[in-house]
Amino acid sequence: MKASWLKWAIPAAVVPVLLLLAYGFKTNPHDIPSPLLNRPAAAFSLTTFSGAPISLESLRGSVVVLNFWASWCVPACYDEAPALERTWREYKDKGVTVVGVDVQDKEEAAREFLAKFNHSFPNAPDPKGRVSVDYGVYGVPETFFIDRQGRVRFKVVGGLTDETARHHLDALLKEPS
Amino acid sequence: MRRGWAGAAAVIALTAVAAWAAPSTRPPSTGPVDEQVVHEVASQLRCVVCQSLSVADSPSETANQMRAIIRERLAAGENPEQVRAYFVAKYGDWILLSPPRSGFTLLVWVVPFVGLGIGLVLVAVAVRRWSRAPQAAAPSQIDPAVRERIRREMSQMDKP
Amino acid sequence: MIPELGYGATVAALVLALWGAAAAVMSARSGSAALLRSGERAAVGAFALITACIALMLYAFLTFDFSIQYVAINTNRGTPFYYRITALWGALEGSIVLWSWMLSIYTLIVVFQYRRRQPELYPWVLSVMLGILAFFLLVMTIPAPPFERLTPIPPDGRGLNPLLQDSGMITHPVALYLGFTGFTVPFAFAMAALIVGRTGEEWITITRRWTIIAWYFLSLGLLIGGWWSYHVLGWGGYWAWDPVENAAFMPWLTATAFLHSVMVQERRRMLKLWNLSLIILTFGLTIFGTFLTRSGIIGSVHSFTQGSIGIFFLGFLALALLGSFSLLASRMERLRAEGVLDSVVSRESMFLLNNLFLVAAAFTVFFGTVFPLLSEAVRGVKISVGAPFFNLVNIPVFLSLLFLMGVGPLIAWRRASAENLKRNFLKPVLAGFVAAAALRAVGVANGLVLTAMGLVVFVASTIALDLFRAVRARRRSGDGWSAATWGLLLRQNRRYGGFIVHLGILVVALGVAGSQAWSVQKEVTLDRGQSAELAGYHVRFDGLSASEESNHAKVTGAFTVTNGGAGGDVLHPAKKFYPQDQSPIAAVDYRLGFFEDIYVVLGDFANDGSHATIKVQVNRMVSWLWMGGFVLTLGAALAILPDARRTA
């Protein structure tokens, strides 16, 4: 007699599994949260494509937008490049520096990319990937927003838009130095 | 005194020649680091590009660079645990191919074995129940000769 | 023109499939032969329309019709001819078309085979199959239409993913899908049996060959996938426990369990509920596998895409599982075992254990695959579960299965006497121990390898012993050795087909054990003219050359490989630079051997060719995996032969 309702346990057992799978739609397996948030940003010391040295240390005191890109990163890096340049032009007098880091790229392809978008902010290659790994970069493009005290505050995975950049920069600029 | 200056000049000259001749982008192929250890640490980390391969196995550029970093850090004196911790600090627990055997993730290690154990118990119970069944049926009255013939024929059926 | 025709054909096929399913159900309930015939004609019509879709797509590929988005994304003007054909199933939309087409072919075969032979079950089988076909056609219509237009029309397409431009790409999806869709037939018969109330052995006997064929193609698909991974991906491995690999492996595990447990139902009329559950689970896992590959909920190198398609598949999965398990629950009273077990030491018990281990392995793989999702849902933290976990948990299970593979076929049904055990197993057990001891003496210290090898010899000995005794018995009636052997194999083709399949699995197991235990590798940077040594092979870097292919640029290295002074062979690992793709793709070069392969991957190099970094591997026993596949083919072919006339 006990079997009469117990048998419905079989189809019922399927339900939690289906719910778990449905939960999967809300998450993005490629969107892995960064453990670097609110921690001091890793120091870096690179040489830009124009030969000048650039380091995080030298930028202490301004808000830094650190963008990782590559010329082979189609289409996302190409889509966001104009937005980065616009953001730089709008905010450079407000105490914000945009720095681009080129990963796993060939020099001529990278220079072509820079010329195509007329980037006026400093860009440097990361030849051995040390900086990429230091920032836990999974792929490109990824952009980090670093506050005046040198802490990583936001991370944007995928193409950056003007709105997102403005949103984060306005928030960081409001904070006291 | 003169020999010292000549010696110093020779050393400088030789160093200059060596620096000029050495290819600039050569990765170190030998060093104080045991490649086995590099391989071991790399095989515990997940390649972020290939997703299901370890850093040791993956042929991707990112994995190459990560292996170089592992080598560098080991050469600088860190032990494998510290190198792993560095990557976890940068990428999160996700970078480890095997979830840590503590806390919630201990579950993934334990559940399969527990499940197997429960399964074995269920099979044992089922076997016992199915073997006990013949006692429930009342033995019917069959002519012994017929029963003997049935037994004989059934035992022949079992031969492969 | 083509997009409109194609879309129209898809919608028409969907309508026909829906109507056919409905007509079949109505005919089953009313007994109307006219409705049934209408349903059959709908099945034929759906097949014809889907074939037309495929013809249209092929035409578009072959004429570089980039006005169709699917063509533009998956080919370009440089794509070689045969890859333009296989690009048909190279991406999401096309794969659904292929699946639907196979399903429609299987439905037609069912129509022609069973319309006269199984009048009671047949209408329900037809309706279930057409219903499933309708779902895939629905996917083709709404979330993944293959005939989307692309405006403006690009001058050139993007191109097929370079990793897919390989011979494995031609066969792997086809074999895999033949396997997946093949399980629809036993599932449909199971549903029909439940609905009609004929829950005996009938549905199993009818679908026996279908199950073996589907199982075979799934096994083949998995092995070809391993081969593709090995010779294309450049890491020297054949299985990474990637979520999508797991998704194909799980139905294989439950299907293997099903293949065995039905034998218990056929002989002893037990395990009815279990067998029905297993086929439902197997079918459900094939849908789950498709869901996993296409929904993007679990990250994988295989994943096709995201979008709303995942919701469609999850919905269908829910409907199929809840519906079939509820049907099962409602018919529970008819599923009582009619037989009993006589002894724990019997073939029945061995089959039960076999099923336990296979299902436990399937559960483990499932749990490990979805655990990251669970961890995120519960703790909000992302973790990953990789190869070390799956290997740790599955190895003891697979070793146990090896053992059962030796014991099962020879132990007696119902009750194995001590004499039966001794007669069948004493020599093989001894052989196993001797083999392990011999390996130990030669220097093999790895406990797992010794156990695996000992078990393999044990199982091989049981097969050899049984075969020898049976052939010897036949010879008593006057046949020569070969006539006796052939006669035996053909007469008892089910049994010996199964043995040969087991032998194939043994060969694969040897390959897995050997390659995991004995392969070596080394990463080294060489100047031009410099050599590296690994396991007796000397690899000398001779230089680099650059070339332009039809759709990519290539840098090829030349490496002379010598082994013990014998003539040098030149290997040409390369790096291919495809314009549409990010990092360069490594093209491995290798020489396959019976016992070991030499395998070289090109890593970094200096542009002037002065030095290059390579990864050299000497992979042992990997060829045994592919050889095992051939043996499996022979065994499966033998097992599905039509039954020879038997004397009583």
Tab-separated table of C-alpha atoms in Angstrom, chain C residues 175-503:
chain	number	residue	atom	x	y	z
C	175	ALA	CA	28.240	9.142	-35.884
C	176	LEU	CA	27.318	10.879	-32.666
C	177	TYR	CA	23.932	12.030	-33.943
C	178	LEU	CA	23.155	8.617	-35.438
C	179	GLY	CA	23.725	7.330	-31.924
C	180	PHE	CA	21.709	9.991	-30.128
C	181	THR	CA	18.742	9.886	-32.485
C	182	GLY	CA	18.886	6.095	-32.597
C	183	PHE	CA	17.799	5.908	-28.974
C	184	THR	CA	14.550	7.621	-29.881
C	185	VAL	CA	13.245	4.345	-31.295
C	186	PRO	CA	13.543	2.162	-28.179
C	187	PHE	CA	12.248	5.119	-26.175
C	188	ALA	CA	9.211	5.447	-28.426
C	189	PHE	CA	8.539	1.727	-28.141
C	190	ALA	CA	8.869	1.924	-24.380
C	191	MET	CA	6.284	4.705	-24.285
C	192	ALA	CA	3.997	2.756	-26.597
C	193	ALA	CA	4.345	-0.334	-24.432
C	194	LEU	CA	3.428	1.646	-21.323
C	195	ILE	CA	0.461	3.321	-22.960
C	196	VAL	CA	-0.903	0.121	-24.408
C	197	GLY	CA	-0.156	-1.939	-21.330
C	198	ARG	CA	2.119	-4.478	-23.033
C	199	THR	CA	4.875	-4.030	-20.520
C	200	GLY	CA	6.485	-7.426	-20.982
C	201	GLU	CA	9.618	-8.212	-22.888
C	202	GLU	CA	8.103	-7.463	-26.246
C	203	TRP	CA	9.220	-3.888	-26.660
C	204	ILE	CA	12.733	-4.934	-25.697
C	205	THR	CA	12.927	-7.811	-28.152
C	206	ILE	CA	11.636	-5.640	-30.973
C	207	THR	CA	14.104	-2.846	-30.370
C	208	ARG	CA	17.133	-4.927	-29.523
C	209	ARG	CA	18.931	-4.218	-32.797
C	210	TRP	CA	18.073	-0.534	-32.680
C	211	THR	CA	19.665	-0.291	-29.257
C	212	ILE	CA	22.826	-2.051	-30.353
C	213	ILE	CA	23.149	0.066	-33.487
C	214	ALA	CA	22.546	3.314	-31.621
C	215	TRP	CA	24.958	2.256	-28.895
C	216	TYR	CA	27.560	1.383	-31.513
C	217	PHE	CA	27.316	4.728	-33.283
C	218	LEU	CA	27.511	6.572	-29.994
C	219	SER	CA	30.650	4.600	-29.084
C	220	LEU	CA	32.096	5.323	-32.501
C	221	GLY	CA	31.256	9.008	-32.203
C	222	LEU	CA	33.013	9.202	-28.827
C	223	LEU	CA	36.109	7.461	-30.163
C	224	ILE	CA	36.252	9.641	-33.272
C	225	GLY	CA	35.895	12.651	-30.982
C	226	GLY	CA	38.893	11.379	-29.050
C	227	TRP	CA	40.816	10.880	-32.265
C	228	TRP	CA	39.942	14.403	-33.429
C	229	SER	CA	41.017	15.848	-30.097
C	230	TYR	CA	44.265	13.924	-30.284
C	231	HIS	CA	45.393	14.859	-33.737
C	232	VAL	CA	43.936	18.352	-34.060
C	233	LEU	CA	43.877	20.115	-30.724
C	234	GLY	CA	47.574	19.774	-30.092
C	235	TRP	CA	47.632	18.791	-26.467
C	236	GLY	CA	48.295	15.119	-26.986
C	237	GLY	CA	45.231	13.960	-25.155
C	238	TYR	CA	41.980	12.437	-26.303
C	239	TRP	CA	39.562	13.171	-23.468
C	240	ALA	CA	39.409	16.218	-21.233
C	241	TRP	CA	36.199	15.668	-19.251
C	242	ASP	CA	34.875	18.779	-20.919
C	243	PRO	CA	31.178	19.317	-20.060
C	244	VAL	CA	30.083	18.549	-23.592
C	245	GLU	CA	32.203	15.421	-23.774
C	246	ASN	CA	30.564	14.394	-20.520
C	247	ALA	CA	27.153	15.132	-21.973
C	248	ALA	CA	27.766	12.534	-24.698
C	249	PHE	CA	29.362	10.080	-22.299
C	250	MET	CA	26.453	9.950	-19.856
C	251	PRO	CA	23.909	8.488	-22.286
C	252	TRP	CA	26.575	6.019	-23.377
C	253	LEU	CA	26.924	4.829	-19.795
C	254	THR	CA	23.209	4.429	-19.206
C	255	ALA	CA	22.753	2.852	-22.653
C	256	THR	CA	25.434	0.294	-21.825
C	257	ALA	CA	23.652	-0.458	-18.567
C	258	PHE	CA	20.397	-0.799	-20.501
C	259	LEU	CA	21.941	-3.154	-23.075
C	260	HIS	CA	22.860	-5.491	-20.241
C	261	SER	CA	19.881	-5.264	-17.932
C	262	VAL	CA	17.422	-6.054	-20.713
C	263	MET	CA	19.040	-9.459	-20.884
C	264	VAL	CA	17.879	-10.088	-17.341
C	265	GLN	CA	14.356	-9.072	-18.258
C	266	GLU	CA	14.384	-11.310	-21.291
C	267	ARG	CA	15.411	-14.368	-19.300
C	268	ARG	CA	13.900	-13.819	-15.889
C	269	ARG	CA	11.137	-11.271	-16.442
C	270	MET	CA	12.510	-8.975	-13.808
C	271	LEU	CA	13.789	-5.407	-13.719
C	272	LYS	CA	10.880	-4.128	-15.807
C	273	LEU	CA	10.618	-0.860	-13.970
C	274	TRP	CA	14.367	-0.464	-14.037
C	275	ASN	CA	14.668	-1.047	-17.771
C	276	LEU	CA	11.927	1.395	-18.613
C	277	SER	CA	13.541	3.967	-16.339
C	278	LEU	CA	16.909	3.378	-17.970
C	279	ILE	CA	15.676	3.982	-21.500
C	280	ILE	CA	13.805	7.095	-20.389
C	281	LEU	CA	16.971	8.272	-18.652
C	282	THR	CA	19.082	7.503	-21.733
C	283	PHE	CA	16.766	9.411	-24.027
C	284	GLY	CA	16.585	12.237	-21.501
C	285	LEU	CA	20.379	12.378	-21.366
C	286	THR	CA	20.608	12.659	-25.148
C	287	ILE	CA	18.337	15.698	-24.963
C	288	PHE	CA	20.266	16.991	-21.974
C	289	GLY	CA	23.453	16.661	-23.990
C	290	THR	CA	21.980	18.721	-26.809
C	291	PHE	CA	20.738	21.219	-24.254
C	292	LEU	CA	24.137	21.539	-22.637
C	293	THR	CA	25.914	22.079	-25.932
C	294	ARG	CA	23.550	24.761	-27.069
C	295	SER	CA	22.311	26.603	-24.025
C	296	GLY	CA	25.592	27.998	-22.813
C	297	ILE	CA	24.806	27.382	-19.162
C	298	ILE	CA	28.043	25.552	-18.606
C	299	GLY	CA	31.192	26.877	-20.216
C	300	SER	CA	32.850	24.559	-22.616
C	301	VAL	CA	35.162	24.650	-25.571
C	302	HIS	CA	32.399	22.921	-27.538
C	303	SER	CA	29.504	25.230	-26.750
C	304	PHE	CA	27.741	26.483	-29.822
C	305	THR	CA	25.905	29.510	-28.624
C	306	GLN	CA	23.453	31.061	-26.250
C	307	GLY	CA	20.118	32.665	-26.825
C	308	SER	CA	16.624	31.414	-26.350
C	309	ILE	CA	17.343	27.977	-27.713
C	310	GLY	CA	18.287	26.751	-24.266
C	311	ILE	CA	14.815	27.534	-22.994
C	312	PHE	CA	13.245	25.468	-25.768
C	313	PHE	CA	15.430	22.493	-24.953
C	314	LEU	CA	14.898	22.758	-21.232
C	315	GLY	CA	11.163	22.926	-21.795
C	316	PHE	CA	11.236	19.874	-24.008
C	317	LEU	CA	13.470	18.022	-21.558
C	318	ALA	CA	11.042	18.807	-18.749
C	319	LEU	CA	8.075	17.657	-20.827
C	320	ALA	CA	9.784	14.443	-21.928
C	321	LEU	CA	11.088	13.444	-18.514
C	322	LEU	CA	8.085	14.438	-16.440
C	323	GLY	CA	5.703	12.968	-18.994
C	324	SER	CA	7.428	9.642	-19.414
C	325	PHE	CA	8.215	9.138	-15.731
C	326	SER	CA	4.641	10.008	-14.815
C	327	LEU	CA	3.388	7.509	-17.375
C	328	LEU	CA	5.739	4.986	-15.815
C	329	ALA	CA	4.483	5.731	-12.330
C	330	SER	CA	0.877	5.385	-13.403
C	331	ARG	CA	1.512	1.918	-14.838
C	332	MET	CA	3.482	0.741	-11.826
C	333	GLU	CA	1.261	-2.232	-11.022
C	334	ARG	CA	2.005	-3.872	-14.345
C	335	LEU	CA	5.708	-3.812	-13.680
C	336	ARG	CA	6.027	-6.376	-10.954
C	337	ALA	CA	8.829	-8.837	-11.365
C	338	GLU	CA	7.646	-12.211	-12.471
C	339	GLY	CA	10.766	-14.091	-11.647
C	340	VAL	CA	12.963	-14.433	-8.645
C	341	LEU	CA	16.630	-14.512	-7.970
C	342	ASP	CA	17.965	-17.815	-6.845
C	343	SER	CA	21.343	-16.798	-5.630
C	344	VAL	CA	23.551	-13.815	-5.103
C	345	VAL	CA	26.283	-15.638	-6.990
C	346	SER	CA	24.679	-15.649	-10.401
C	347	ARG	CA	24.727	-13.823	-13.690
C	348	GLU	CA	21.685	-11.852	-12.689
C	349	SER	CA	23.557	-10.387	-9.762
C	350	MET	CA	26.537	-9.606	-11.926
C	351	PHE	CA	24.255	-7.690	-14.272
C	352	LEU	CA	22.818	-5.813	-11.330
C	353	LEU	CA	26.297	-4.835	-10.225
C	354	ASN	CA	27.205	-3.897	-13.794
C	355	ASN	CA	24.204	-1.605	-13.877
C	356	LEU	CA	25.002	-0.165	-10.480
C	357	PHE	CA	28.525	0.784	-11.505
C	358	LEU	CA	27.531	2.187	-14.875
C	359	VAL	CA	24.730	4.268	-13.427
C	360	ALA	CA	26.992	5.373	-10.562
C	361	ALA	CA	29.547	6.508	-13.129
C	362	ALA	CA	26.836	8.360	-15.056
C	363	PHE	CA	25.674	10.019	-11.854
C	364	THR	CA	29.232	11.008	-10.954
C	365	VAL	CA	29.826	12.546	-14.343
C	366	PHE	CA	26.504	14.359	-14.135
C	367	PHE	CA	27.143	15.625	-10.627
C	368	GLY	CA	30.622	16.849	-11.486
C	369	THR	CA	29.363	18.566	-14.615
C	370	VAL	CA	26.556	20.493	-12.951
C	371	PHE	CA	28.323	21.054	-9.637
C	372	PRO	CA	29.719	24.447	-10.701
C	373	LEU	CA	26.137	25.516	-11.281
C	374	LEU	CA	25.106	24.158	-7.895
C	375	SER	CA	27.997	25.874	-6.177
C	376	GLU	CA	27.039	29.171	-7.734
C	377	ALA	CA	23.380	28.761	-6.878
C	378	VAL	CA	24.096	27.930	-3.245
C	379	ARG	CA	27.154	30.011	-2.469
C	380	GLY	CA	27.391	32.483	-5.302
C	381	VAL	CA	30.971	31.378	-5.884
C	382	LYS	CA	32.227	30.065	-9.196
C	383	ILE	CA	34.396	26.982	-9.055
C	384	SER	CA	35.361	24.494	-11.673
C	385	VAL	CA	35.480	20.720	-11.705
C	386	GLY	CA	38.075	19.213	-13.959
C	387	ALA	CA	39.820	16.050	-14.970
C	388	PRO	CA	41.395	15.138	-11.622
C	389	PHE	CA	37.949	14.783	-10.032
C	390	PHE	CA	36.447	12.674	-12.797
C	391	ASN	CA	39.506	10.466	-12.981
C	392	LEU	CA	39.654	9.925	-9.243
C	393	VAL	CA	36.060	8.865	-8.897
C	394	ASN	CA	35.632	6.951	-12.127
C	395	ILE	CA	38.784	4.864	-12.151
C	396	PRO	CA	37.678	2.468	-9.377
C	397	VAL	CA	34.295	2.167	-11.058
C	398	PHE	CA	35.782	1.333	-14.431
C	399	LEU	CA	38.170	-1.195	-12.939
C	400	SER	CA	35.224	-2.886	-11.252
C	401	LEU	CA	33.395	-2.940	-14.568
C	402	LEU	CA	36.414	-4.578	-16.192
C	403	PHE	CA	36.258	-7.284	-13.574
C	404	LEU	CA	32.535	-7.801	-14.146
C	405	MET	CA	33.146	-8.007	-17.880
C	406	GLY	CA	35.159	-11.114	-17.228
C	407	VAL	CA	32.844	-12.670	-14.704
C	408	GLY	CA	29.446	-11.863	-16.179
C	409	PRO	CA	29.444	-13.773	-19.462
C	410	LEU	CA	30.651	-17.006	-17.943
C	411	ILE	CA	28.996	-17.236	-14.595
C	412	ALA	CA	25.864	-19.336	-14.588
C	413	TRP	CA	22.379	-17.929	-14.637
C	414	ARG	CA	20.376	-18.331	-11.468
C	415	ARG	CA	22.903	-20.050	-9.277
C	416	ALA	CA	26.571	-20.548	-9.882
C	417	SER	CA	27.904	-23.607	-8.185
C	418	ALA	CA	31.389	-23.728	-6.752
C	419	GLU	CA	32.261	-26.125	-9.521
C	420	ASN	CA	31.001	-23.738	-12.195
C	421	LEU	CA	33.077	-20.942	-10.690
C	422	LYS	CA	36.202	-23.020	-10.504
C	423	ARG	CA	35.830	-24.375	-13.992
C	424	ASN	CA	35.315	-20.997	-15.601
C	425	PHE	CA	37.474	-18.727	-13.562
C	426	LEU	CA	40.379	-20.480	-11.956
C	427	LYS	CA	42.672	-20.313	-14.970
C	428	PRO	CA	41.777	-16.747	-15.985
C	429	VAL	CA	42.272	-15.484	-12.437
C	430	LEU	CA	45.649	-17.148	-12.323
C	431	ALA	CA	46.497	-15.697	-15.716
C	432	GLY	CA	45.615	-12.237	-14.472
C	433	PHE	CA	47.827	-12.520	-11.434
C	434	VAL	CA	50.687	-13.929	-13.467
C	435	ALA	CA	50.438	-11.044	-15.918
C	436	ALA	CA	50.450	-8.478	-13.139
C	437	ALA	CA	53.393	-10.177	-11.471
C	438	ALA	CA	55.284	-10.306	-14.744
C	439	LEU	CA	54.750	-6.598	-15.278
C	440	ARG	CA	55.867	-5.903	-11.748
C	441	ALA	CA	58.993	-7.921	-12.357
C	442	VAL	CA	59.720	-5.917	-15.506
C	443	GLY	CA	59.572	-2.712	-13.499
C	444	VAL	CA	56.040	-1.438	-13.679
C	445	ALA	CA	55.343	-0.111	-10.222
C	446	ASN	CA	52.118	1.804	-10.678
C	447	GLY	CA	49.457	-0.080	-8.739
C	448	LEU	CA	46.602	1.090	-10.906
C	449	VAL	CA	48.323	0.017	-14.081
C	450	LEU	CA	49.103	-3.397	-12.628
C	451	THR	CA	45.497	-3.847	-11.568
C	452	ALA	CA	44.194	-2.728	-14.934
C	453	MET	CA	46.560	-4.988	-16.849
C	454	GLY	CA	45.828	-7.937	-14.616
C	455	LEU	CA	42.111	-7.436	-15.123
C	456	VAL	CA	42.508	-7.116	-18.876
C	457	VAL	CA	44.369	-10.412	-19.020
C	458	PHE	CA	41.745	-11.968	-16.763
C	459	VAL	CA	38.899	-10.900	-19.021
C	460	ALA	CA	40.741	-11.852	-22.204
C	461	SER	CA	41.400	-15.282	-20.716
C	462	THR	CA	37.739	-15.833	-19.902
C	463	ILE	CA	36.805	-15.010	-23.465
C	464	ALA	CA	39.547	-17.184	-24.892
C	465	LEU	CA	38.676	-20.056	-22.588
C	466	ASP	CA	35.000	-19.953	-23.422
C	467	LEU	CA	35.650	-19.678	-27.133
C	468	PHE	CA	38.153	-22.509	-27.073
C	469	ARG	CA	35.856	-24.841	-25.174
C	470	ALA	CA	32.888	-24.057	-27.383
C	471	VAL	CA	34.827	-24.535	-30.604
C	472	ARG	CA	36.294	-27.760	-29.287
C	473	ALA	CA	32.814	-29.014	-28.505
C	474	ARG	CA	31.636	-28.210	-32.008
C	475	ARG	CA	34.599	-29.969	-33.510
C	476	ARG	CA	33.377	-33.190	-31.974
C	477	SER	CA	30.703	-33.228	-34.660
C	478	GLY	CA	33.435	-33.338	-37.259
C	479	ASP	CA	34.129	-29.717	-38.245
C	480	GLY	CA	37.630	-28.392	-38.745
C	481	TRP	CA	38.876	-25.594	-36.504
C	482	SER	CA	37.949	-22.703	-38.745
C	483	ALA	CA	34.595	-24.151	-39.758
C	484	ALA	CA	33.793	-24.783	-36.142
C	485	THR	CA	34.780	-21.258	-35.136
C	486	TRP	CA	32.836	-19.611	-37.926
C	487	GLY	CA	29.855	-21.778	-37.314
C	488	LEU	CA	29.927	-20.949	-33.647
C	489	LEU	CA	30.221	-17.224	-34.212
C	490	LEU	CA	27.394	-17.168	-36.695
C	491	ARG	CA	25.129	-19.503	-34.789
C	492	GLN	CA	25.457	-17.716	-31.490
C	493	ASN	CA	26.126	-14.331	-32.955
C	494	ARG	CA	24.518	-12.446	-30.098
C	495	ARG	CA	26.774	-14.009	-27.535
C	496	TYR	CA	29.969	-13.885	-29.516
C	497	GLY	CA	29.224	-10.507	-30.971
C	498	GLY	CA	29.007	-9.381	-27.373
C	499	PHE	CA	32.304	-11.081	-26.584
C	500	ILE	CA	34.024	-9.317	-29.452
C	501	VAL	CA	32.590	-6.013	-28.306
C	502	HIS	CA	33.986	-6.748	-24.856
C	503	LEU	CA	37.301	-7.501	-26.496
